[in-house]
Short mmCIF file of C-alpha atoms in Angstrom, two decimals:
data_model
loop_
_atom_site.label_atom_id
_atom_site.label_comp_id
_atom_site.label_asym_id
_atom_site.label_seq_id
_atom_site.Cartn_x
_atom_site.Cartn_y
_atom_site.Cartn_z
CA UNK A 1 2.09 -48.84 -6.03
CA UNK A 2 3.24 -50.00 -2.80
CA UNK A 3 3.95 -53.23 -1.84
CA UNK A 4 3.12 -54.64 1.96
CA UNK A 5 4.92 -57.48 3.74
CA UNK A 6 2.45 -58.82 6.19
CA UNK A 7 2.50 -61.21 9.24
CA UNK A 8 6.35 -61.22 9.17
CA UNK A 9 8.26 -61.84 11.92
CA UNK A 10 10.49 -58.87 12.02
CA UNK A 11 14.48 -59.09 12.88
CA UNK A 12 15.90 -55.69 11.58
CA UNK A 13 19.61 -56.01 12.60
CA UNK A 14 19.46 -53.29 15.29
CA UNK A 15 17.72 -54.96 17.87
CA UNK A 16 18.24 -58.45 18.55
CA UNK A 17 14.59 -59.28 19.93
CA UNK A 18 12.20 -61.00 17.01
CA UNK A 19 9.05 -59.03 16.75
CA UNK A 20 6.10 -60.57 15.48
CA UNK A 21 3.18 -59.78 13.53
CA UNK A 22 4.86 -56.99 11.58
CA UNK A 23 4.15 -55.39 8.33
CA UNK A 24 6.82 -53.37 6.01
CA UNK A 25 5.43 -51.34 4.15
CA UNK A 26 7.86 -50.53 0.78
CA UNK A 27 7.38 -47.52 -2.11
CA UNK A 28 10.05 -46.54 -4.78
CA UNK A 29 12.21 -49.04 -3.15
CA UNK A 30 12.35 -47.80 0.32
CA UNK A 31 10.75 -48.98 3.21
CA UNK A 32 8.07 -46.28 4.20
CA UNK A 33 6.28 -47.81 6.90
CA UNK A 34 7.33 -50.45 9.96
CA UNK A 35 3.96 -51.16 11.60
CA UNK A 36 4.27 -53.97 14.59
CA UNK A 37 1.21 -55.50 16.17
CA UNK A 38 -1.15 -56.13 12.98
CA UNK A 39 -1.57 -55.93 9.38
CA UNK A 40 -0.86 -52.77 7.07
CA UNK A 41 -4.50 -51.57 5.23
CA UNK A 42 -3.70 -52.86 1.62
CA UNK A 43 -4.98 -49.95 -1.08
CA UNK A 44 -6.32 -51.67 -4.52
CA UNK A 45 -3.34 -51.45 -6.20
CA UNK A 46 -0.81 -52.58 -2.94
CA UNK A 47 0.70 -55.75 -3.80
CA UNK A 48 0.48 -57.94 -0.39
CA UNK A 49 2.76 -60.87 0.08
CA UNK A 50 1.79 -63.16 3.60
CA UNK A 51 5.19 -63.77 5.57
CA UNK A 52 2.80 -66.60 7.65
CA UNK A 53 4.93 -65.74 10.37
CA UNK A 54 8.33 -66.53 8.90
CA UNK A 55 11.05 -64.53 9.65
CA UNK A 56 12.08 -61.14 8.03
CA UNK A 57 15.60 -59.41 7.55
CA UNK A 58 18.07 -58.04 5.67
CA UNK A 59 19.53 -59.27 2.68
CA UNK A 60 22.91 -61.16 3.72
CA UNK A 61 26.32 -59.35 2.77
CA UNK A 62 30.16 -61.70 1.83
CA UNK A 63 32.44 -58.72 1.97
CA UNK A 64 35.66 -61.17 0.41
CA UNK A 65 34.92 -62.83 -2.47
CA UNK A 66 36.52 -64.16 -5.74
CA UNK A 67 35.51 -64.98 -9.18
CA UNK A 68 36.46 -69.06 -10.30
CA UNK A 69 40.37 -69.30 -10.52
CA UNK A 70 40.35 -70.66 -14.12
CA UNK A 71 43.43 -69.44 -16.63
CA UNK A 72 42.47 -68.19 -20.03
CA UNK A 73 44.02 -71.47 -20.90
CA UNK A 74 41.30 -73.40 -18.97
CA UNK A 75 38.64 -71.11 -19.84
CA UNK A 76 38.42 -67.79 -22.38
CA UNK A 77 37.92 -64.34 -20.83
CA UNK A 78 34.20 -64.02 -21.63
CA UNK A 79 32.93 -67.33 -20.64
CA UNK A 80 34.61 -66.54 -17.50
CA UNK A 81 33.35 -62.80 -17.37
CA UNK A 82 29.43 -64.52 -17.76
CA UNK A 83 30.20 -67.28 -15.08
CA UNK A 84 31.17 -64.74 -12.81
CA UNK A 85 27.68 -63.22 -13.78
CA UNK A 86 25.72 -66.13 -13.56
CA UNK A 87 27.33 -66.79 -9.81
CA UNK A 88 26.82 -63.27 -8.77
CA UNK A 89 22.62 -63.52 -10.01
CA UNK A 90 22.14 -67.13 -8.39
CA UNK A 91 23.65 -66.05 -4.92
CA UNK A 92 21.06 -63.12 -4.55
CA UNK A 93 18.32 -65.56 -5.90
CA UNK A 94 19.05 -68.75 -4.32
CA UNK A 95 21.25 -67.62 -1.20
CA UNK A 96 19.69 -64.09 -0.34
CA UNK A 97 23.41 -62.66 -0.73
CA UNK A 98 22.47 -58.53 -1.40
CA UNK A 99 25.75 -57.42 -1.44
CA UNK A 100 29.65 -58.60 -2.21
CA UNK A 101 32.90 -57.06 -1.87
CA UNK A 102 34.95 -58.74 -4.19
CA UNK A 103 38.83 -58.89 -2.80
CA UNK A 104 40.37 -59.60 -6.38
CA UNK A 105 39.34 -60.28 -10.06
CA UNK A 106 41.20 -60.09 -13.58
CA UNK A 107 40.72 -58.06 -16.41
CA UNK A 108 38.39 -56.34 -14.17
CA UNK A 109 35.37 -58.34 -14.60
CA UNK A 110 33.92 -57.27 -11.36
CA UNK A 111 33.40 -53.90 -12.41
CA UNK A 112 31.89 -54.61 -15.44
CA UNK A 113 29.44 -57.02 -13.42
CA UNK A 114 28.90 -54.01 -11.08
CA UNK A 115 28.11 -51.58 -14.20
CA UNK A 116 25.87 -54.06 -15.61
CA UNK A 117 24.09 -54.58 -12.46
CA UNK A 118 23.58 -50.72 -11.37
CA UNK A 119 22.32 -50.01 -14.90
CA UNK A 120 19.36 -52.60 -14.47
CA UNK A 121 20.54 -54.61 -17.46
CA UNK A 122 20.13 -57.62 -15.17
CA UNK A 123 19.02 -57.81 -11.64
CA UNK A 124 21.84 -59.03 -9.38
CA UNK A 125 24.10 -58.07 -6.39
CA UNK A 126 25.65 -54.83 -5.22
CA UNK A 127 29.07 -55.42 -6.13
CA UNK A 128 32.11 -53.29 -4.90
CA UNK A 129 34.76 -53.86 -7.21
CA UNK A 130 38.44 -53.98 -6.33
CA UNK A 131 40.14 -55.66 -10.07
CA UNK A 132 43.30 -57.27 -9.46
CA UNK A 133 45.02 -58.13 -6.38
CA UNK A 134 48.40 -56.20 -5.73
CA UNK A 135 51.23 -58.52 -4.86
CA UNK A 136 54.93 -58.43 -5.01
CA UNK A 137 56.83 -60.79 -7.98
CA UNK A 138 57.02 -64.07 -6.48
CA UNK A 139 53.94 -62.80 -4.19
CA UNK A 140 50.71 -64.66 -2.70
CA UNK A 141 48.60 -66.55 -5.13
CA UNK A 142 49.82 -65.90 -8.04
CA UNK A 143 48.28 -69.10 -10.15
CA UNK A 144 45.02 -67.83 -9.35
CA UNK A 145 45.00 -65.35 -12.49
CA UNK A 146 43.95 -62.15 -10.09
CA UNK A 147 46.81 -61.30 -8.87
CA UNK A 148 49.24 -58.21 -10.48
CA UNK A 149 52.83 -58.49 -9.53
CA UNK A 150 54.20 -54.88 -8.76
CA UNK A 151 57.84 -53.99 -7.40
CA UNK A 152 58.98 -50.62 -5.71
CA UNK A 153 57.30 -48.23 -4.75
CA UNK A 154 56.50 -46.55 -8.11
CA UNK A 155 55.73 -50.06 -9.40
CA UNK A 156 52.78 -50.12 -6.84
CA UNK A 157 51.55 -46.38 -7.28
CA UNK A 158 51.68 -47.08 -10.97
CA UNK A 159 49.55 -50.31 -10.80
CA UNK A 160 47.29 -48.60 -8.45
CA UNK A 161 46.94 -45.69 -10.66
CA UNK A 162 45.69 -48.13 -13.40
CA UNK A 163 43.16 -49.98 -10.62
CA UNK A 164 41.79 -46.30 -10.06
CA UNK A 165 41.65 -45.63 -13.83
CA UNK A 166 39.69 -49.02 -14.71
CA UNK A 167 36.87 -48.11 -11.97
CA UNK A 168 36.97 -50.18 -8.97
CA UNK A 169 36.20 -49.36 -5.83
CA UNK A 170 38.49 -49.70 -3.41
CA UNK A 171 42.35 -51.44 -3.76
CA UNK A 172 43.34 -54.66 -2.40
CA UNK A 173 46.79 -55.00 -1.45
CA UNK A 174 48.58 -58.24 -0.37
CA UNK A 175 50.79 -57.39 2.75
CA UNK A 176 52.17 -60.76 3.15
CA UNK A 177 51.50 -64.88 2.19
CA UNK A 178 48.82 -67.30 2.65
CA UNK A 179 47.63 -70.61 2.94
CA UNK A 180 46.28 -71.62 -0.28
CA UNK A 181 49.85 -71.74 -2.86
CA UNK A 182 52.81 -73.02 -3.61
CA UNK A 183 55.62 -73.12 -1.17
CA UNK A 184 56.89 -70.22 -0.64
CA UNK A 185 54.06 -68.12 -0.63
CA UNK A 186 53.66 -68.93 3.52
CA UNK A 187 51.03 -66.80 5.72
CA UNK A 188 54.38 -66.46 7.83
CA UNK A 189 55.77 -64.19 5.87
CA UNK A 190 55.48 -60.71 4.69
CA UNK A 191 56.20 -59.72 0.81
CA UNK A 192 56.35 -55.92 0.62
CA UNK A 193 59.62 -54.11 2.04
CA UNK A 194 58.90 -50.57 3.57
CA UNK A 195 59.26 -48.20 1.00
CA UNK A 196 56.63 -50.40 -1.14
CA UNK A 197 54.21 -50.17 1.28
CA UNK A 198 54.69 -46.45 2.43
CA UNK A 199 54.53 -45.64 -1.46
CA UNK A 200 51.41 -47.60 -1.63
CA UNK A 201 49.36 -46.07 0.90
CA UNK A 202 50.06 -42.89 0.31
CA UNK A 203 48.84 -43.36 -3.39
CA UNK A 204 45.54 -44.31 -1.85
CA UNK A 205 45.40 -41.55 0.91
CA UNK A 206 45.92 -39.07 -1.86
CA UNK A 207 43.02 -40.55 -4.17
CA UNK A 208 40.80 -41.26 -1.33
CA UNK A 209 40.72 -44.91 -1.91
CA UNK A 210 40.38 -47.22 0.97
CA UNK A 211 43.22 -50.12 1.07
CA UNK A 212 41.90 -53.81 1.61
CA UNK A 213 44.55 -55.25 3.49
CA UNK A 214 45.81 -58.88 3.14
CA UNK A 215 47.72 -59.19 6.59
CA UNK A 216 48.04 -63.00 7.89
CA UNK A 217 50.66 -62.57 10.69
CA UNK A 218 51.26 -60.03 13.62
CA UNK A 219 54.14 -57.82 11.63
CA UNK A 220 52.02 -57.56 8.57
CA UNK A 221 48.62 -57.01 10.50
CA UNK A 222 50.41 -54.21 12.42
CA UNK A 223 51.44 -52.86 9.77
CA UNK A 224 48.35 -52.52 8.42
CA UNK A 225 46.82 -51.03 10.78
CA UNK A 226 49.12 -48.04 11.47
CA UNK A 227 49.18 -47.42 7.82
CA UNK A 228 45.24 -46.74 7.39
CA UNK A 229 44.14 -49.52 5.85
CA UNK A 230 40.45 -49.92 6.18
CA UNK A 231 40.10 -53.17 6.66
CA UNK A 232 42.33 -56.31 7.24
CA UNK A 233 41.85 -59.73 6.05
CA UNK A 234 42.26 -62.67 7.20
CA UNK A 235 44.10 -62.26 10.36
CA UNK A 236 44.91 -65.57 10.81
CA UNK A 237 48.06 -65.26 13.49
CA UNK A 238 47.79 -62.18 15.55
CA UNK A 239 48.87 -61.24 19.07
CA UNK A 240 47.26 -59.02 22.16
CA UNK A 241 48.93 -55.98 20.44
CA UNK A 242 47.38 -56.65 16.91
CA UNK A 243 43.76 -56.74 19.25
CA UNK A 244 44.29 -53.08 20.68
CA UNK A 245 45.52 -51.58 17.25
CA UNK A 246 41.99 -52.87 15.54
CA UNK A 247 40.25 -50.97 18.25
CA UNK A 248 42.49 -48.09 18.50
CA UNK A 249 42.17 -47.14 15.21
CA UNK A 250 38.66 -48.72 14.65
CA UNK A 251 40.16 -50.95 11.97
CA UNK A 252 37.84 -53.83 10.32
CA UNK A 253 38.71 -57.36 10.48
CA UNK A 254 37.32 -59.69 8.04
CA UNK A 255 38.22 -63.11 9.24
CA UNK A 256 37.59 -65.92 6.68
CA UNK A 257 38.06 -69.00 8.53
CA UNK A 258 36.67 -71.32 6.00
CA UNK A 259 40.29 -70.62 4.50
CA UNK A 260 41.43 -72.65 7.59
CA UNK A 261 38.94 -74.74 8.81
CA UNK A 262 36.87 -76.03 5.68
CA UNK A 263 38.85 -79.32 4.96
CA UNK A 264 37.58 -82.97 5.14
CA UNK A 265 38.76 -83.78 8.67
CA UNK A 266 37.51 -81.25 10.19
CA UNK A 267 33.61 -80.72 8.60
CA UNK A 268 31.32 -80.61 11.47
CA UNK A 269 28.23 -80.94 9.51
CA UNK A 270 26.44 -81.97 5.84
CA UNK A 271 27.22 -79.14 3.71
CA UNK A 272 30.62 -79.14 5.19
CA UNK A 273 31.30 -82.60 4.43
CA UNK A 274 29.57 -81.77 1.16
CA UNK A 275 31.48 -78.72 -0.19
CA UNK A 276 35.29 -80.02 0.87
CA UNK A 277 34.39 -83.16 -0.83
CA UNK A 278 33.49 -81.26 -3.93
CA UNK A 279 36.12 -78.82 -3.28
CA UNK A 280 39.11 -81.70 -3.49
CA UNK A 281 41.96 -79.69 -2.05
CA UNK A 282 45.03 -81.37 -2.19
CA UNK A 283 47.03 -83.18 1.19
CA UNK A 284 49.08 -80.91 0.84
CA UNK A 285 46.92 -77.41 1.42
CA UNK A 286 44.68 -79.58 3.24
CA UNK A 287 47.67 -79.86 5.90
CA UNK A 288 48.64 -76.12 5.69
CA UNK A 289 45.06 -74.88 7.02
CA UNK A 290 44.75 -77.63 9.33
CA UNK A 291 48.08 -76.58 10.79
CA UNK A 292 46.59 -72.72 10.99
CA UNK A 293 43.28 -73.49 12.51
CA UNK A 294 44.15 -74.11 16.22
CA UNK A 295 45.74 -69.70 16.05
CA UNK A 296 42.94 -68.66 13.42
CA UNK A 297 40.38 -69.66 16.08
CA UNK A 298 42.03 -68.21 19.37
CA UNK A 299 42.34 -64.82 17.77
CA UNK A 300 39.27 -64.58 16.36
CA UNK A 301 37.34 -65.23 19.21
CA UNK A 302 39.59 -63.02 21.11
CA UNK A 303 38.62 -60.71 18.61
CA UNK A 304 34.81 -61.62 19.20
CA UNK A 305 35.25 -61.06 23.03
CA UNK A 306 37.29 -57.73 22.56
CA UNK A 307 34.30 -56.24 20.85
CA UNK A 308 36.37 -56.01 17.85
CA UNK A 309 34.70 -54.46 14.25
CA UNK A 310 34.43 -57.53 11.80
CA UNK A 311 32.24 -58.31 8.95
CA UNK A 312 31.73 -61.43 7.36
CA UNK A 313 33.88 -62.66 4.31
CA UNK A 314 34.34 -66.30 2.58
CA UNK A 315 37.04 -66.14 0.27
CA UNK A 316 35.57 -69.46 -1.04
CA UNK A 317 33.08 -70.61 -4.07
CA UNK A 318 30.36 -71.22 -5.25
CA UNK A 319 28.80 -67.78 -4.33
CA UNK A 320 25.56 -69.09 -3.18
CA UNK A 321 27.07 -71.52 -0.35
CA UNK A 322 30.09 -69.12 0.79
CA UNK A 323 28.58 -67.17 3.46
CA UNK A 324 26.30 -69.75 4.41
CA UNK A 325 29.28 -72.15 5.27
CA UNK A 326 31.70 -68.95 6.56
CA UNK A 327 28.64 -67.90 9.22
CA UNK A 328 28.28 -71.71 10.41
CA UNK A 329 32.21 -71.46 11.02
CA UNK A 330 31.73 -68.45 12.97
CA UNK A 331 29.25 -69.98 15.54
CA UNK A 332 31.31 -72.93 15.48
CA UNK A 333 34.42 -70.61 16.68
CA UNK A 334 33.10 -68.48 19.09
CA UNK A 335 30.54 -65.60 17.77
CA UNK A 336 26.61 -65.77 18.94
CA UNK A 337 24.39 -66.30 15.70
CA UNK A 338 23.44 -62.72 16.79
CA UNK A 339 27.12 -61.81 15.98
CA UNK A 340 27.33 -63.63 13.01
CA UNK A 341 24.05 -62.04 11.00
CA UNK A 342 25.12 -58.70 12.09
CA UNK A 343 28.43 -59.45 10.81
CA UNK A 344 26.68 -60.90 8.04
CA UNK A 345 24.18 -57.81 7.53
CA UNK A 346 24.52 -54.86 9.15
CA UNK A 347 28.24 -54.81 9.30
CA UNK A 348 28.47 -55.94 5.86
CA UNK A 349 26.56 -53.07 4.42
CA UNK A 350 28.86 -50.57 6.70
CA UNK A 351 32.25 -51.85 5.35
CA UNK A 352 31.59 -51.03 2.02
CA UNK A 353 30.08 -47.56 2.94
CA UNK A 354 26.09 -48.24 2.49
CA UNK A 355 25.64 -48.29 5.62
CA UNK A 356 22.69 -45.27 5.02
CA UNK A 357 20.90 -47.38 2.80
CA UNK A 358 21.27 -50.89 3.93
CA UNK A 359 22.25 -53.18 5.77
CA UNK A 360 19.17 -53.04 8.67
CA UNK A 361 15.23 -53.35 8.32
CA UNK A 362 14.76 -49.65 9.13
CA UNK A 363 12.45 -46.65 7.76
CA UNK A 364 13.98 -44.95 4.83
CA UNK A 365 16.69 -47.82 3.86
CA UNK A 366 16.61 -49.48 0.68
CA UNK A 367 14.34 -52.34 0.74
CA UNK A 368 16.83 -55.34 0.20
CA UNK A 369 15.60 -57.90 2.21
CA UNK A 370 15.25 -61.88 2.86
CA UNK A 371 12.45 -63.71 4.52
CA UNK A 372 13.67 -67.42 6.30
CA UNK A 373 11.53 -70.87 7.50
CA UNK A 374 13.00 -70.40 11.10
CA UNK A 375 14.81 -68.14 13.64
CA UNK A 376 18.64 -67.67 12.73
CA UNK A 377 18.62 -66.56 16.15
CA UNK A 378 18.54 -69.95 17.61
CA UNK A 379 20.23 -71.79 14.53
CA UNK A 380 22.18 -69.72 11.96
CA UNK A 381 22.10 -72.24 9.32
CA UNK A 382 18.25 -71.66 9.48
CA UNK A 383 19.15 -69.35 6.91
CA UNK A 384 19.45 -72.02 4.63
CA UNK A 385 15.21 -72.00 4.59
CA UNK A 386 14.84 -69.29 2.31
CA UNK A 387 11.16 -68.18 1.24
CA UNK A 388 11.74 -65.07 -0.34
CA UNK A 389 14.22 -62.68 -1.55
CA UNK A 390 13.62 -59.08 -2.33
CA UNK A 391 15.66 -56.48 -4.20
CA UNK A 392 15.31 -52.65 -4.43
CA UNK A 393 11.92 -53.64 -2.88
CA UNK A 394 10.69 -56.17 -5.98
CA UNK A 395 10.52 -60.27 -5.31
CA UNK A 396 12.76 -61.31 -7.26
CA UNK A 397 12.93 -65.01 -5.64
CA UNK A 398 10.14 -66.76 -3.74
CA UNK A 399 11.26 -70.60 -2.60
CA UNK A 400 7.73 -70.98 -1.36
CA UNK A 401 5.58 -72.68 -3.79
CA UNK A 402 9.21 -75.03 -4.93
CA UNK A 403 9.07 -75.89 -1.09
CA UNK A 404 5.27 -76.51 -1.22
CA UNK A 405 5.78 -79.33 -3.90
#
């Protein structure tokens, strides 16, 4: 049985025209069949769903994410393991969010969310799975529960031996501090001496495991880079030379900026104002990204300008409002809404290595795909108007007749 998407208007990441009146055609999850200019024949057994001329694309990507930072003290393991679950489902069903890269978890509750989901015992998110975070003792964020404190060099290969055991895929290494802790766990400064990070990327060369790279000022973003890691996060002091090293060696940057700029005074809009409100970070951090937001905004939009690789990431919570919130930030700092949803799609699904199966409305790819109210184009919170979300080519959310009432 096949079913047929009709009267949608089509944006399928690759060009950034709208094209209405367009049918996709899906079978055995794929889409078979792009037809522009009119409706798709329907067989008796096609299942037909009428876009009315909303808008069709690909399901949305947040390539950094967390689970809820609650100790076993606050919470036990597997109400937190299901909470993490429940997230995960309601951001593909009430956000449109296909995919996640998840940037740090304990006791490895993002793989088993990841097995769960790829063996159809729920329907839920693609989730690449990275475990714990590797810091140094006395490294960045440690109260959060995710982090695993390694020292020297065999300290690191061991823990990332472990990582590699436990099945995730990919390791995410913590090159220097941040914004959100204590003191002395500053975005300033790097927390890995030389021989710790040599040790740990050759580990990962070795095993073929790509290193997500914490790297929040020029020295540790360098550093980074000329190592191999695959991607770098954060980014939020660089300089001109930390620009040509992403494009020299065709590095990814994942920016986060509502790690900076999502704090009461400066909430541009509703769900801004909304989600720091609920959020209730202290003066304290609340100072700490302010101070960081004038540099996290020149270099990303340097970044923007310089045609640099970047995919979209959140590093903030609930699930189903991160991306939402990180994509208005990035129109808000300098990207074109046609930046941010390929950041947010295309570039999403490439990052993590699916870039063959999704991440663009094309013939052949996986069917994951959202339809929206109104042109992200013009708006990019019109993403917010979500009519229907679709998964391995199955509805598995329609908005529509709530919306109707």
């Amino acid at each position: 049985m096949r079913t047929i998407i009709k009267n949608a208007t089509l944006i399928d990441c690759v060009n950034p025209a709208p094209i209405p009146n367009t049918s996709i055609v899906i079978e055995d999850k794929r889409i078979k069949k792009i037809r522009h200019g009119g409706d798709e024949p329907a067989g008796a057994e096609d299942s037909v769903v009428d876009a009315n001329g909303a808008y069709l694309l690909p399901g949305l990507w947040d390539v950094h994410v967390h689970p809820d930072y609650h100790s076993l003290s606050e919470m036990p393991l597997p109400e937190q393991v299901a909470l993490f679950g429940h997230r995960l489902r309601s951001a593909l069903k009430d956000s449109g969010m296909v995919g996640f890269r998840c940037a740090g978890s304990h006791h490895y509750m993002d793989v088993a969310w990841r097995r769960a989901f790829e063996a159809d015992q729920y329907v839920g998110p693609r989730v690449f799975a990275s475990g714990h975070f590797l810091t140094t003792t006395g490294g960045h964020f440690l109260h959060s529960g995710h982090a695993l404190e390694c020292d020297g060099p065999y300290g690191f290969v061991k823990a990332i031996r472990e990582e590699i055991k436990n099945g995730v895929d990919h390791i995410k290494l913590n090159l220097s501090g941040g914004i959100m802790g204590p003191a002395w766990d500053l975005h300033t400064q790097s927390f890995l001496l030389d021989e710790e990070l040599k040790a740990a990327f050759d580990i990962c060369r070795l095993r073929g495991f790509k290193i997500m790279a914490h790297a929040t000022h020029p020295n540790a973003v360098k550093a980074a880079i000329t190592m191999g890691a695959h991607s770098i996060e954060h980014g939020y002091i660089m300089d001109d030379e930390c620009i040509e090293l992403l494009l020299e060696y065709d590095t990814w940057l994942v920016p986060t900026l509502a790690i900076s700029h999502l704090t009461p005074k400066q909430a541009s809009n509703k769900w801004e104002s909304l989600w720091t409100k609920q959020r209730g970070l202290s003066h304290a951090l609340c100072c700490r990204a302010e101070a960081a937001a004038e540099d996290h905004t020149e270099w990303f939009a340097k970044a923007v300008k310089a045609g640099v690789k970047m995919a979209l990431g959140s590093d903030i919570r609930p699930l189903k409002d991160a991306a939402l919130l990180e994509m208005g930030l990035w129109t808000r700092c300098g990207a074109t809404p046609w930046q941010t949803l390929i950041a947010a799609t295309k570039h999403g699904a490439a990052i993590c290595g699916a870039e063959n199966d999704l991440g663009t409305v094309e013939v052949g790819k996986v069917a994951d795909l959202i339809v929206v109210g109104a042109n992200p184009l013009d708006n990019i919170d019109h993403l917010r108007q979500l009519h229907l979300v679709i998964k391995d080519g199955v509805v598995v959310s329609d908005k529509r007749k709530r919306q109707a009432i």
